[in-house]
Tab-separated table of C-alpha atoms in Angstrom:
chain	number	residue	atom	x	y	z
A	1456	MET	CA	-0.059	0.132	-0.182
A	1457	ARG	CA	1.233	3.464	-1.320
A	1458	ARG	CA	2.095	5.580	2.103
A	1459	SER	CA	0.360	9.084	2.429
A	1460	PRO	CA	3.259	11.730	2.062
A	1461	HIS	CA	1.768	13.577	5.064
A	1462	ARG	CA	1.346	10.277	7.461
A	1463	SER	CA	3.857	9.810	10.110
A	1464	THR	CA	6.296	6.894	9.664
A	1465	ALA	CA	8.062	7.137	12.845
A	1466	GLN	CA	8.141	4.213	15.445
A	1467	PRO	CA	6.264	4.678	18.955
A	1468	GLY	CA	8.047	6.641	20.795
A	1469	GLN	CA	10.195	8.355	17.871
A	1470	ALA	CA	9.463	11.545	16.430
A	1471	GLY	CA	8.136	11.576	12.658
A	1472	PRO	CA	9.312	13.781	10.050
A	1473	VAL	CA	6.344	16.183	10.392
A	1474	GLU	CA	6.932	16.294	14.148
A	1475	GLN	CA	10.622	16.794	13.738
A	1476	ALA	CA	9.738	19.889	11.467
A	1477	VAL	CA	7.963	21.511	14.415
A	1478	GLN	CA	10.543	20.644	16.919
A	1479	GLY	CA	12.198	23.599	18.487
A	1480	THR	CA	9.243	26.042	17.489
A	1481	TYR	CA	7.264	27.772	19.882
A	1482	PHE	CA	4.647	24.908	20.590
A	1483	ASP	CA	7.651	22.716	22.042
A	1484	ARG	CA	9.140	25.137	24.079
A	1485	PRO	CA	9.216	24.513	27.862
A	1486	GLY	CA	6.696	26.678	29.846
A	1487	VAL	CA	4.733	27.429	26.985
A	1488	THR	CA	1.554	27.302	28.978
A	1489	GLY	CA	0.205	31.043	29.532
A	1490	ARG	CA	3.092	32.564	27.652
A	1491	PRO	CA	2.104	35.413	25.195
A	1492	VAL	CA	2.936	34.826	21.515
A	1493	GLU	CA	5.479	37.248	20.164
A	1494	GLY	CA	3.580	39.614	17.795
A	1495	ILE	CA	0.144	38.350	18.766
A	1496	GLY	CA	-0.064	39.329	22.367
A	1497	SER	CA	-2.171	36.472	23.371
A	1498	SER	CA	-1.729	33.366	25.687
A	1499	VAL	CA	-1.652	29.766	24.197
A	1500	ASP	CA	-4.283	27.685	25.838
A	1501	PRO	CA	-2.889	23.996	26.505
A	1502	ALA	CA	-5.942	22.311	25.122
A	1503	LEU	CA	-5.521	24.333	21.885
A	1504	LEU	CA	-1.924	23.379	21.467
A	1505	GLU	CA	-2.743	19.687	22.104
A	1506	ARG	CA	-5.260	19.882	19.259
A	1507	LEU	CA	-2.736	21.587	17.004
A	1508	ARG	CA	-0.133	18.797	17.606
A	1509	ALA	CA	-2.900	16.105	17.292
A	1510	ARG	CA	-3.490	17.633	13.905
A	1511	VAL	CA	0.120	17.725	12.665
A	1512	ARG	CA	0.304	14.197	13.461
A	1513	ARG	CA	-2.672	13.180	11.684
A	1514	GLY	CA	-0.862	15.163	8.521
A	1515	ARG	CA	-3.496	17.715	8.151
A	1516	GLY	CA	-1.239	20.438	8.754
A	1517	LEU	CA	-1.961	23.851	10.819
A	1518	LEU	CA	-4.874	25.833	9.869
A	1519	GLY	CA	-3.933	28.838	7.424
A	1520	PRO	CA	-5.221	32.313	8.307
A	1521	ARG	CA	-8.767	33.106	7.962
A	1522	HIS	CA	-9.758	35.774	5.560
A	1523	ARG	CA	-13.366	37.550	5.108
A	1524	ARG	CA	-15.198	35.900	1.933
A	1525	HIS	CA	-15.292	38.221	-1.359
A	1526	THR	CA	-18.729	38.809	-1.298
A	1527	LEU	CA	-20.702	41.716	-2.709
A	1528	SER	CA	-24.080	43.112	-1.160
A	1529	ALA	CA	-27.285	43.533	-3.773
A	1530	ALA	CA	-26.501	47.343	-3.929
A	1531	GLU	CA	-22.824	46.889	-5.053
A	1532	LEU	CA	-23.935	44.407	-8.003
A	1533	ASP	CA	-24.802	47.426	-9.886
A	1534	THR	CA	-21.374	48.749	-9.699
A	1535	LEU	CA	-19.978	45.541	-11.652
A	1536	SER	CA	-19.035	45.946	-15.191
A	1537	LEU	CA	-17.559	43.498	-17.563
A	1538	PRO	CA	-15.927	44.536	-21.160
A	1539	ILE	CA	-18.307	42.359	-23.320
A	1540	GLY	CA	-18.211	43.441	-27.017
A	1541	ASP	CA	-15.634	45.971	-26.893
A	1542	ASP	CA	-13.160	43.494	-29.193
A	1543	GLY	CA	-12.422	44.678	-32.696
A	1544	VAL	CA	-10.239	47.169	-34.563
A	1545	VAL	CA	-9.870	50.704	-33.135
A	1546	ILE	CA	-10.954	53.100	-36.033
A	1547	GLY	CA	-10.510	56.298	-33.862
A	1548	VAL	CA	-11.924	58.484	-31.111
A	1549	ASP	CA	-15.358	59.677	-30.489
A	1550	ALA	CA	-16.548	62.979	-29.327
A	1551	GLU	CA	-15.323	62.453	-25.935
A	1552	SER	CA	-11.917	61.117	-26.966
A	1553	ARG	CA	-12.831	57.540	-26.009
A	1554	PRO	CA	-11.541	54.860	-28.430
A	1555	ALA	CA	-14.073	53.558	-30.947
A	1556	VAL	CA	-14.084	49.981	-31.841
A	1557	LEU	CA	-15.426	48.335	-34.957
A	1558	GLY	CA	-16.073	44.778	-34.743
A	1559	ILE	CA	-15.231	43.184	-37.808
A	1560	ASN	CA	-14.410	39.592	-36.923
A	1561	ARG	CA	-17.857	37.964	-36.912
A	1562	PRO	CA	-19.510	34.862	-36.591
A	1563	THR	CA	-22.428	36.052	-38.991
A	1564	PRO	CA	-22.475	37.884	-42.393
A	1565	TYR	CA	-21.505	41.863	-41.825
A	1566	ASP	CA	-21.581	44.132	-44.561
A	1567	ILE	CA	-20.111	47.545	-44.404
A	1568	VAL	CA	-20.335	50.589	-46.616
A	1569	LEU	CA	-18.023	53.563	-46.460
A	1570	ILE	CA	-18.781	56.543	-48.661
A	1571	GLY	CA	-15.733	58.264	-48.081
A	1572	GLY	CA	-12.142	58.635	-49.153
A	1573	LEU	CA	-9.496	55.765	-49.682
A	1574	TRP	CA	-7.048	57.201	-47.022
A	1575	THR	CA	-9.831	55.841	-44.115
A	1576	ALA	CA	-10.323	52.565	-45.974
A	1577	GLN	CA	-6.430	51.889	-46.017
A	1578	VAL	CA	-6.056	52.594	-42.413
A	1579	LEU	CA	-9.084	50.091	-41.487
A	1580	ALA	CA	-7.380	47.483	-44.011
A	1581	LEU	CA	-3.955	47.888	-41.953
A	1582	ARG	CA	-5.375	47.832	-38.511
A	1583	ALA	CA	-7.665	44.680	-39.405
A	1584	ALA	CA	-4.469	42.902	-40.591
A	1585	ALA	CA	-2.882	43.654	-37.370
A	1586	THR	CA	-5.454	42.022	-35.489
A	1587	GLY	CA	-4.529	38.993	-37.392
A	1588	ALA	CA	-7.307	38.974	-40.028
A	1589	ARG	CA	-6.661	38.389	-43.730
A	1590	VAL	CA	-7.370	41.200	-45.883
A	1591	ALA	CA	-8.299	40.684	-49.634
A	1592	VAL	CA	-8.572	44.039	-51.417
A	1593	GLU	CA	-10.659	43.900	-54.694
A	1594	THR	CA	-9.803	47.242	-56.719
A	1595	GLY	CA	-9.383	48.568	-59.991
A	1596	ARG	CA	-6.526	51.074	-58.771
A	1597	GLY	CA	-4.098	48.251	-57.872
A	1598	GLN	CA	-1.252	50.809	-57.851
A	1599	SER	CA	-2.846	53.069	-55.059
A	1600	TRP	CA	-2.954	49.787	-52.788
A	1601	ALA	CA	0.498	48.239	-53.973
A	1602	PRO	CA	2.553	50.082	-51.554
A	1603	LEU	CA	0.478	48.935	-48.551
A	1604	VAL	CA	0.420	45.422	-49.582
A	1605	ARG	CA	4.240	45.527	-50.072
A	1606	ALA	CA	4.651	47.022	-46.455
A	1607	VAL	CA	2.540	44.426	-44.922
A	1608	GLY	CA	4.382	41.800	-46.602
A	1609	ALA	CA	3.732	40.177	-50.128
A	1610	ASP	CA	4.831	37.053	-49.157
A	1611	GLN	CA	2.742	36.855	-45.990
A	1612	PRO	CA	-0.920	35.881	-46.025
A	1613	PHE	CA	-2.151	39.296	-44.484
A	1614	MET	CA	-3.097	41.259	-47.267
A	1615	GLY	CA	-3.736	40.290	-50.913
A	1616	LEU	CA	-4.495	42.382	-53.952
A	1617	HIS	CA	-7.138	41.228	-56.628
A	1618	ASP	CA	-8.369	42.617	-59.707
A	1619	VAL	CA	-12.435	43.325	-59.848
A	1620	GLY	CA	-14.176	40.000	-59.984
A	1621	ARG	CA	-11.063	37.943	-59.372
A	1622	VAL	CA	-11.318	37.359	-55.473
A	1623	PRO	CA	-10.737	33.662	-54.902
A	1624	PRO	CA	-12.641	31.981	-52.138
A	1625	GLN	CA	-10.840	32.922	-48.807
A	1626	GLY	CA	-12.194	30.164	-46.512
A	1627	PRO	CA	-12.595	32.074	-43.581
A	1628	SER	CA	-12.520	30.649	-39.914
A	1629	ALA	CA	-12.939	31.506	-36.586
A	1630	GLY	CA	-9.138	31.464	-36.314
A	1631	ARG	CA	-8.349	33.022	-39.263
A	1632	PRO	CA	-11.216	35.753	-40.442
A	1633	VAL	CA	-11.356	37.605	-43.312
A	1634	LEU	CA	-12.010	41.169	-44.463
A	1635	VAL	CA	-12.812	41.771	-47.932
A	1636	ILE	CA	-12.390	45.518	-49.088
A	1637	ARG	CA	-14.100	46.278	-52.353
A	1638	ASP	CA	-12.936	49.418	-54.064
A	1639	CYS	CA	-14.475	49.156	-57.475
A	1640	GLY	CA	-15.481	52.766	-58.122
A	1641	MET	CA	-18.871	54.392	-58.334
A	1642	ARG	CA	-20.687	51.443	-59.702
A	1643	PRO	CA	-19.291	48.302	-58.098
A	1644	PRO	CA	-20.542	45.166	-59.629
A	1645	ARG	CA	-22.019	42.220	-57.614
A	1646	GLY	CA	-18.986	40.769	-56.093
A	1647	ARG	CA	-18.198	36.814	-56.431
A	1648	VAL	CA	-17.414	36.667	-52.984
A	1649	ALA	CA	-20.162	37.806	-50.473
A	1650	SER	CA	-20.055	38.063	-46.992
A	1651	GLY	CA	-20.502	34.955	-44.520
A	1652	PRO	CA	-19.270	33.828	-41.312
A	1653	TRP	CA	-16.089	35.186	-40.013
A	1654	GLN	CA	-16.006	37.000	-43.333
A	1655	SER	CA	-16.908	40.697	-43.511
A	1656	VAL	CA	-17.347	42.910	-46.699
A	1657	LEU	CA	-16.425	46.593	-47.011
A	1658	THR	CA	-17.435	48.624	-49.631
A	1659	LEU	CA	-15.692	51.851	-50.693
A	1660	LEU	CA	-18.185	54.542	-52.538
A	1661	PRO	CA	-15.982	57.746	-53.355
A	1662	TYR	CA	-19.483	59.347	-53.620
A	1663	LEU	CA	-22.937	58.757	-53.584
A	1664	SER	CA	-23.903	56.787	-56.838
A	1665	PRO	CA	-27.147	55.065	-58.213
A	1666	VAL	CA	-26.061	51.951	-56.374
A	1667	ALA	CA	-25.610	53.479	-53.210
A	1668	PRO	CA	-29.156	52.993	-51.965
A	1669	ARG	CA	-29.115	49.248	-52.665
A	1670	LEU	CA	-26.012	48.827	-50.728
A	1671	VAL	CA	-26.895	51.005	-47.913
A	1672	ARG	CA	-30.237	48.940	-47.238
A	1673	GLN	CA	-27.998	45.700	-47.323
A	1674	ALA	CA	-25.355	47.051	-45.072
A	1675	ARG	CA	-25.188	46.570	-41.224
A	1676	LEU	CA	-23.233	49.423	-40.912
A	1677	VAL	CA	-22.671	52.588	-42.826
A	1678	GLY	CA	-19.890	55.326	-42.668
A	1679	VAL	CA	-20.210	58.688	-44.193
A	1680	GLN	CA	-17.473	61.449	-44.782
A	1681	ARG	CA	-17.467	64.704	-45.951
A	1682	VAL	CA	-20.246	64.962	-48.863
A	1683	SER	CA	-22.133	67.667	-50.768
A	1684	PRO	CA	-25.266	69.397	-49.349
A	1685	ASP	CA	-27.230	67.367	-52.275
A	1686	GLU	CA	-25.635	63.922	-51.224
A	1687	ALA	CA	-26.024	64.962	-47.545
A	1688	ARG	CA	-30.018	65.347	-47.847
A	1689	GLU	CA	-30.245	61.905	-49.888
A	1690	ILE	CA	-28.213	60.159	-47.551
A	1691	GLY	CA	-30.405	61.362	-44.530
A	1692	ARG	CA	-33.438	59.884	-46.258
A	1693	HIS	CA	-32.115	56.726	-46.629
A	1694	LEU	CA	-30.695	56.311	-42.989
A	1695	ALA	CA	-33.312	58.441	-41.577
A	1696	LEU	CA	-30.792	60.938	-39.937
A	1697	PRO	CA	-31.645	64.175	-37.863
A	1698	GLY	CA	-31.535	67.619	-39.421
A	1699	ALA	CA	-28.375	68.421	-37.393
A	1700	ASP	CA	-26.430	65.374	-38.673
A	1701	VAL	CA	-27.586	66.194	-42.404
A	1702	ALA	CA	-26.467	69.668	-41.768
A	1703	SER	CA	-23.099	68.598	-40.498
A	1704	LEU	CA	-21.966	66.037	-43.402
A	1705	PRO	CA	-20.857	68.882	-45.688
A	1706	THR	CA	-18.463	70.455	-43.066
A	1707	LEU	CA	-16.857	67.313	-41.846
A	1708	ALA	CA	-13.189	67.509	-41.368
A	1709	ASP	CA	-10.804	65.221	-42.925
A	1710	GLY	CA	-10.535	61.804	-41.171
A	1711	VAL	CA	-14.042	62.186	-39.461
A	1712	THR	CA	-16.676	59.736	-40.358
A	1713	LEU	CA	-20.251	59.467	-39.016
A	1714	TRP	CA	-20.990	55.811	-38.550
A	1715	CYS	CA	-24.523	54.796	-38.410
A	1716	ALA	CA	-25.822	51.183	-37.273
A	1717	ASP	CA	-29.582	50.731	-36.834
A	1718	ARG	CA	-30.569	53.621	-34.837
A	1719	GLU	CA	-26.933	54.301	-33.341
A	1720	ARG	CA	-24.924	57.226	-34.701
A	1721	GLN	CA	-21.468	58.213	-33.722
A	1722	TYR	CA	-18.857	60.625	-34.972
A	1723	VAL	CA	-15.347	59.184	-35.038
A	1724	MET	CA	-12.001	60.967	-35.935
A	1725	THR	CA	-9.596	58.444	-37.260
A	1726	GLN	CA	-6.179	59.464	-36.033
A	1727	ALA	CA	-3.054	57.917	-37.791
A	1728	THR	CA	-0.094	56.601	-35.795
A	1729	ASP	CA	3.403	57.654	-36.877
A	1730	ALA	CA	4.029	54.521	-38.946
A	1731	GLU	CA	0.684	54.977	-40.700
A	1732	THR	CA	1.281	58.640	-41.510
A	1733	GLY	CA	4.640	57.521	-43.106
A	1734	LEU	CA	2.874	55.093	-45.064
A	1735	LEU	CA	-0.354	56.334	-46.289
A	1736	GLY	CA	0.286	60.212	-45.601
A	1737	THR	CA	-2.240	62.554	-43.660
A	1738	PRO	CA	-6.029	62.129	-43.551
A	1739	ARG	CA	-7.492	63.313	-46.491
A	1740	ARG	CA	-11.218	62.772	-48.314
A	1741	MET	CA	-9.773	63.247	-51.905
A	1742	ASP	CA	-7.502	61.016	-53.618
């Protein structure tokens, strides 16, 4: 039978290893009864001392310190908060200078329409690749995207460049999500690769076009940068924007985007890092 490592193996009348470990400690000093313990300022009860010795002989060790349980009252539960749903790509800061996060990697299809400039789309592509997503860029102006793809690493699977209508199946998964960016001009054709589980699609429109209403209706998220007053009024009708937001769209600064999802609206300022500025330049609406 295997002996317990805590069981004393001493012969009768002989101190075992556990008992030897406490030999010479305060509990075995002569005249311990009634003597105050240093640092505690109390006396040791002989009955308590005998119970402790018996506990050591049975291999259970000494009782550890007692602490209060970590409990909360019902009133304190409301103060608890957990960071749920804040994972994704930091696309800038909101009006209160708090980080604005866009959750691109999702287990359900997710379509995004950005009516804005190439600079913002490229920043989103760069940051999505930095989170581990594969970015497939479908574009008719490859010369504008080639420097970014080379900087990410042409021999790495993080970002690929494809002609319009030539995006192959990407094979997205939870471990390797995909972002497809369609930069196909004012009238992008229907894409061969659609959004799906762990594959989001962002369609970039430089301006409002005849196909924009259809794309906006299908999108889960719409971003709008500076547009003309006429475009602002039409976008306001499609997105049911308040008059104040419609009036602000023609005056937005470079790098500012109004993001709209269902009934939620948020202005976001995309601020480039030094590395992004060196690669993409300063924020701009026009290209």
